GROMACS .gro file of N, CA and C in nm:
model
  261
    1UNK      N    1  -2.006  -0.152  -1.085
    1UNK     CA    2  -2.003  -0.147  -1.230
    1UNK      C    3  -2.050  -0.010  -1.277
    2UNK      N    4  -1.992   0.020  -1.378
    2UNK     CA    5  -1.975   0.205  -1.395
    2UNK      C    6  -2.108   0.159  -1.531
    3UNK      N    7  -2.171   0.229  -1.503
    3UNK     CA    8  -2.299   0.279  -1.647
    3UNK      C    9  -2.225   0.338  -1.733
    4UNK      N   10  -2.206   0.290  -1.888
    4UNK     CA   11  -2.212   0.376  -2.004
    4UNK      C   12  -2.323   0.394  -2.048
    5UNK      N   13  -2.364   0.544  -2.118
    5UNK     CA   14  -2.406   0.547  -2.184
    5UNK      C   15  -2.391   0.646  -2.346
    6UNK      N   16  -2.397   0.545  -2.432
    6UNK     CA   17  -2.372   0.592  -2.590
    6UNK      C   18  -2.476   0.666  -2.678
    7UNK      N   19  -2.426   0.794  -2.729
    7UNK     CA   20  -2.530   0.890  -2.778
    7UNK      C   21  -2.488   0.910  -2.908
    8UNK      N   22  -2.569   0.935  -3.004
    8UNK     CA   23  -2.484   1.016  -3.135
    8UNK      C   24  -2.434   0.918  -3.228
    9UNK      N   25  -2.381   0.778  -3.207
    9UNK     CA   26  -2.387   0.699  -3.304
    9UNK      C   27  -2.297   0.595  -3.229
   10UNK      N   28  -2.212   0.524  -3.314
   10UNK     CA   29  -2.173   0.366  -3.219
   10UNK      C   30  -2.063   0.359  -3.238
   11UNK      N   31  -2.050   0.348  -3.128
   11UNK     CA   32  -1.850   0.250  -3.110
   11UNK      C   33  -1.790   0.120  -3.047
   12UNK      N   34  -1.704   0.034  -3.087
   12UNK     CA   35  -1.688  -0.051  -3.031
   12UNK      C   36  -1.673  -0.113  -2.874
   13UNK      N   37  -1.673  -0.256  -2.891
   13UNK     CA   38  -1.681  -0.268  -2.775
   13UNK      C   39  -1.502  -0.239  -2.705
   14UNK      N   40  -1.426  -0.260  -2.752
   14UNK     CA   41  -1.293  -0.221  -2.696
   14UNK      C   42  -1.267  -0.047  -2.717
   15UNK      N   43  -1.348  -0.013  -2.785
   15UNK     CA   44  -1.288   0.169  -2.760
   15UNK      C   45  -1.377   0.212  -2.666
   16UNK      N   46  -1.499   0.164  -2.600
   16UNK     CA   47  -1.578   0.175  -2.474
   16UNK      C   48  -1.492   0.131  -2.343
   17UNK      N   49  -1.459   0.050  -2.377
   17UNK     CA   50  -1.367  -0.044  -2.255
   17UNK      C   51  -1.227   0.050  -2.237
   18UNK      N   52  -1.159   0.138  -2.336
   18UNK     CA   53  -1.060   0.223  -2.400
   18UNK      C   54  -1.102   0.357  -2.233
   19UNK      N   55  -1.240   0.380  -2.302
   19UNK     CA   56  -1.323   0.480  -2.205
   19UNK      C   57  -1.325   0.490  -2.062
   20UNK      N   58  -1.366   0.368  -2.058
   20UNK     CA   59  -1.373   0.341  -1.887
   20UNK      C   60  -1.261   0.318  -1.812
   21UNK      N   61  -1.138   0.280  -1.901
   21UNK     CA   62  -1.035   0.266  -1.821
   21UNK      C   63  -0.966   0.411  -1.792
   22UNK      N   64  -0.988   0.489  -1.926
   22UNK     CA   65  -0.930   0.621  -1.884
   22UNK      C   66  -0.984   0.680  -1.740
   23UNK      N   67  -1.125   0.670  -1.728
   23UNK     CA   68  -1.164   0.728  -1.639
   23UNK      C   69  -1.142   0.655  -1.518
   24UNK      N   70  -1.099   0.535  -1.500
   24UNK     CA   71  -1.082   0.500  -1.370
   24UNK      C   72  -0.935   0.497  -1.337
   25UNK      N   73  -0.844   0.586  -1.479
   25UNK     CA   74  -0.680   0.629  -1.425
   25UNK      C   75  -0.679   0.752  -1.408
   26UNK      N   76  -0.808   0.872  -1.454
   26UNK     CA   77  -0.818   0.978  -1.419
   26UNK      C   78  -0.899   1.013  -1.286
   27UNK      N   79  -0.981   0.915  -1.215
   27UNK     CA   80  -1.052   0.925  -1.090
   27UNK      C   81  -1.005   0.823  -0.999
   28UNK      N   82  -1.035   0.801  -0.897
   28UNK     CA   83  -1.009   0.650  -0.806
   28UNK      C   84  -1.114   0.570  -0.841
   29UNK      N   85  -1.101   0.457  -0.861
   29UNK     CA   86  -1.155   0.351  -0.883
   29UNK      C   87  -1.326   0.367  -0.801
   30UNK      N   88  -1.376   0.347  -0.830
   30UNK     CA   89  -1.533   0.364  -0.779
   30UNK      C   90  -1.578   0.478  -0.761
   31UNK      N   91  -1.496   0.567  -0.806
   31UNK     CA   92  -1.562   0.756  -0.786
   31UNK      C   93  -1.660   0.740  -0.906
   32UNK      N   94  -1.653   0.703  -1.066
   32UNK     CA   95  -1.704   0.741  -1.151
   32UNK      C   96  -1.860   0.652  -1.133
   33UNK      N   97  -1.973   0.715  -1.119
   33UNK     CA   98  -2.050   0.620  -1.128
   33UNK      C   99  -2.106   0.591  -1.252
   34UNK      N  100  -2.111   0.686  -1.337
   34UNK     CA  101  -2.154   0.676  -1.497
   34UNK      C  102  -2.073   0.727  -1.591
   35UNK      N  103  -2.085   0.702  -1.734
   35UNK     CA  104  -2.012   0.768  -1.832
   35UNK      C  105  -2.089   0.766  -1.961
   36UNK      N  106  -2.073   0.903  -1.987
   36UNK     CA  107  -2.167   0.956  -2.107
   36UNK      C  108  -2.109   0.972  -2.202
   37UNK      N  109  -2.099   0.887  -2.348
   37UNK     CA  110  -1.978   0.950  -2.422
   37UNK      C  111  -2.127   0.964  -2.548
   38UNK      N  112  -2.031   1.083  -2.640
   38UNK     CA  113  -2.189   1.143  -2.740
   38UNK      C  114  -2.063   1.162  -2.855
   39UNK      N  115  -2.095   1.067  -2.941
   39UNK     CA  116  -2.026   1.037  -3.071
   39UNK      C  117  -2.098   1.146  -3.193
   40UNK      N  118  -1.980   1.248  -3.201
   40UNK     CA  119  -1.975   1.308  -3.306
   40UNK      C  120  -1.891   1.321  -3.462
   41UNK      N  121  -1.923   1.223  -3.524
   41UNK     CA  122  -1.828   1.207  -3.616
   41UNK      C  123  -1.689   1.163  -3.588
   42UNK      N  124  -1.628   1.214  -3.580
   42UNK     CA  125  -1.456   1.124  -3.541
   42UNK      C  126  -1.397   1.155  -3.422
   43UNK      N  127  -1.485   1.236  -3.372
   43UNK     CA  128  -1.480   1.284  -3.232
   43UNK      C  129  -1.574   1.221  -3.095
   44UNK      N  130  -1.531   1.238  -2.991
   44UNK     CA  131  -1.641   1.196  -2.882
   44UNK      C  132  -1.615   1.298  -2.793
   45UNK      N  133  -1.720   1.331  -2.675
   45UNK     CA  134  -1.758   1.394  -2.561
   45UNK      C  135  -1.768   1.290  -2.443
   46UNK      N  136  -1.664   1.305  -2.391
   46UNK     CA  137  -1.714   1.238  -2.281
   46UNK      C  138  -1.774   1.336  -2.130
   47UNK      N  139  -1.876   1.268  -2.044
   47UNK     CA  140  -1.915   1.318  -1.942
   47UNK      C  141  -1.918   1.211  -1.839
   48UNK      N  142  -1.811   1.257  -1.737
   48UNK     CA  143  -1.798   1.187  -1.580
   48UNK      C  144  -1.945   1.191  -1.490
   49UNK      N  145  -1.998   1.087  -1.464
   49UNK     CA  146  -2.075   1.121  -1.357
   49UNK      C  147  -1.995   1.097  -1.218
   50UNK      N  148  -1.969   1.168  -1.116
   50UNK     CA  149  -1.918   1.109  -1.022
   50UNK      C  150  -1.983   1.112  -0.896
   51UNK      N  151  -1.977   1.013  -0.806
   51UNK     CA  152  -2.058   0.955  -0.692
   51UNK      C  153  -1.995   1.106  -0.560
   52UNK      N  154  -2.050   1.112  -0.496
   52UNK     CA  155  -2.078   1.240  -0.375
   52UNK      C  156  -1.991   1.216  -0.285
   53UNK      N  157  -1.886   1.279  -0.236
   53UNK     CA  158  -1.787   1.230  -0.122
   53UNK      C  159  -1.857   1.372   0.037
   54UNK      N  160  -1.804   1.253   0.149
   54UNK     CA  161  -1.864   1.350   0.224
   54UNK      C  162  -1.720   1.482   0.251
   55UNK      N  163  -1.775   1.593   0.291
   55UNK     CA  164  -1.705   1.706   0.253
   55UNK      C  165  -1.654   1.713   0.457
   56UNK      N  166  -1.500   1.732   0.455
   56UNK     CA  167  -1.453   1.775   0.553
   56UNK      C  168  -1.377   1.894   0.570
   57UNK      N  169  -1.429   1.989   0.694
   57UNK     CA  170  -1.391   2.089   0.719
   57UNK      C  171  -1.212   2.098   0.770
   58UNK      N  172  -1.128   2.170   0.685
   58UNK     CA  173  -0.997   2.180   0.736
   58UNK      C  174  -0.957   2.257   0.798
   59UNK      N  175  -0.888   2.244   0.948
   59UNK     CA  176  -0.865   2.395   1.000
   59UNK      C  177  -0.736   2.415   1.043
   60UNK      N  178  -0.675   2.550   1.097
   60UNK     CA  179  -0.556   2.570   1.117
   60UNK      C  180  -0.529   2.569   1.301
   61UNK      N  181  -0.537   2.509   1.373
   61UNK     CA  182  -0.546   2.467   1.511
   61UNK      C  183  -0.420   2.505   1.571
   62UNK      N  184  -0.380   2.614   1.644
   62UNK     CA  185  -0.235   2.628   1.760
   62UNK      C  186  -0.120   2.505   1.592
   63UNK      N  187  -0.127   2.586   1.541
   63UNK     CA  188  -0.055   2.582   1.450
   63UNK      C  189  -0.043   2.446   1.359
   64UNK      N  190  -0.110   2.361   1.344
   64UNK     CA  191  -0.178   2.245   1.268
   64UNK      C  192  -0.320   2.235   1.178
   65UNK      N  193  -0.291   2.195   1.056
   65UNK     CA  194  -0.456   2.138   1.010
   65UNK      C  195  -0.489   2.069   1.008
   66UNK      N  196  -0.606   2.047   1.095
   66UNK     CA  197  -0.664   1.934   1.125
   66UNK      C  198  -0.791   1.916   1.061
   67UNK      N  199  -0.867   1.811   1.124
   67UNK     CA  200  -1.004   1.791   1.067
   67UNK      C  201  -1.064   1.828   1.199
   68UNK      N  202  -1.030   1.724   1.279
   68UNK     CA  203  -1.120   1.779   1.427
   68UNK      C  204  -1.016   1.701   1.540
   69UNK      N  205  -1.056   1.708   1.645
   69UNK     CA  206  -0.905   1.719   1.761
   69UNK      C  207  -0.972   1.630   1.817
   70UNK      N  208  -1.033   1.440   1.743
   70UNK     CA  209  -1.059   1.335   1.855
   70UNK      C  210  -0.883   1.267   1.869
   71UNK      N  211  -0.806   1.271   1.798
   71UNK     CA  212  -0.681   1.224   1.790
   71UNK      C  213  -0.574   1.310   1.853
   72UNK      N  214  -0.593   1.393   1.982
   72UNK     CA  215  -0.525   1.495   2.012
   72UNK      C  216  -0.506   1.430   2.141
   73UNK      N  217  -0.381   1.441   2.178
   73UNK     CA  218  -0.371   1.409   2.322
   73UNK      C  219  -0.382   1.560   2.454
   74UNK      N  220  -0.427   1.491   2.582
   74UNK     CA  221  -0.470   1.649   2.654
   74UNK      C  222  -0.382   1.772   2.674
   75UNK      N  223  -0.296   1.699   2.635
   75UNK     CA  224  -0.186   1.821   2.647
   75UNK      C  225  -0.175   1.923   2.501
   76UNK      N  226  -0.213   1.890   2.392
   76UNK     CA  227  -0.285   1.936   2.314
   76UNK      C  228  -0.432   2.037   2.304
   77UNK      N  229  -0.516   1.912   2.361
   77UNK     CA  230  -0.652   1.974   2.376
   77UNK      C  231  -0.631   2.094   2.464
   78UNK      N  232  -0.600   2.094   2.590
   78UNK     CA  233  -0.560   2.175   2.684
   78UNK      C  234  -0.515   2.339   2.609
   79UNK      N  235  -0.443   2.305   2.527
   79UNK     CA  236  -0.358   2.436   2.446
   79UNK      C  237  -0.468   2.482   2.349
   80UNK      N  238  -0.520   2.433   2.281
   80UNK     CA  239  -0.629   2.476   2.188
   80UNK      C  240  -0.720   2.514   2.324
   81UNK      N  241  -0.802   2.476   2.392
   81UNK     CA  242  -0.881   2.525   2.508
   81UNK      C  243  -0.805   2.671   2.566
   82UNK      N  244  -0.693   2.677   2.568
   82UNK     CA  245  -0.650   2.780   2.626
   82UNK      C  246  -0.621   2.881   2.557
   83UNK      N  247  -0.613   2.887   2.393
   83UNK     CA  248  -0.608   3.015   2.274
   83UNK      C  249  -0.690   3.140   2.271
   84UNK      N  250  -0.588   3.206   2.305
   84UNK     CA  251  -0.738   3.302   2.253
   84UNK      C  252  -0.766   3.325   2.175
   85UNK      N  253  -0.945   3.316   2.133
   85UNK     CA  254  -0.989   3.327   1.979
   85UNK      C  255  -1.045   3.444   1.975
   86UNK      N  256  -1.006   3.522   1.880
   86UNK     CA  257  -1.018   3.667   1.789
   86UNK      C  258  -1.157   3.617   1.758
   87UNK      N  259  -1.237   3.759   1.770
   87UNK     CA  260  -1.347   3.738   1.707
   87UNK      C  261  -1.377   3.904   1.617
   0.00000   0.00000   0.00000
């Protein structure tokens, strides 16, 4: 369940609900963990909080990007083992 929270003055309960759906067609579903909307007159601010994804390294491998080479068969591994790497 995503946290709102309302600043600046009040809005309904269906233009909140309006809110949260935007943000869960603008993010994937469980990315947003909070939402800050700050009511300024006929206007609003909204602010995404979003939850921390873990970060993977992409690389360019004997001509592939990969993440990391557990899904490589040896005839693969073998060829990356055998590159020579520029330093």
């Amino acid at each position: 369940m995503m946290q709102v929270n309302v600043t600046g003055g009040a809005i309904s309960d269906r233009e909140k609900e309006a809110y949260i759906e935007r943000a869960n067609q603008k993010y994937a579903i469980g990315t947003v963990q909070a939402l800050d909307i700050h009511v300024d007159g006929d206007y609003v601010d909204l602010r995404y909080h979003l939850a921390s994804r873990p970060f993977s390294r992409i690389r360019r491998i004997t001509g592939y990007l990969v993440g990391d080479m557990s899904h490589w068969n040896d005839a693969k591994a073998a060829e990356e083992k055998d590159r020579v790497k520029h330093m």
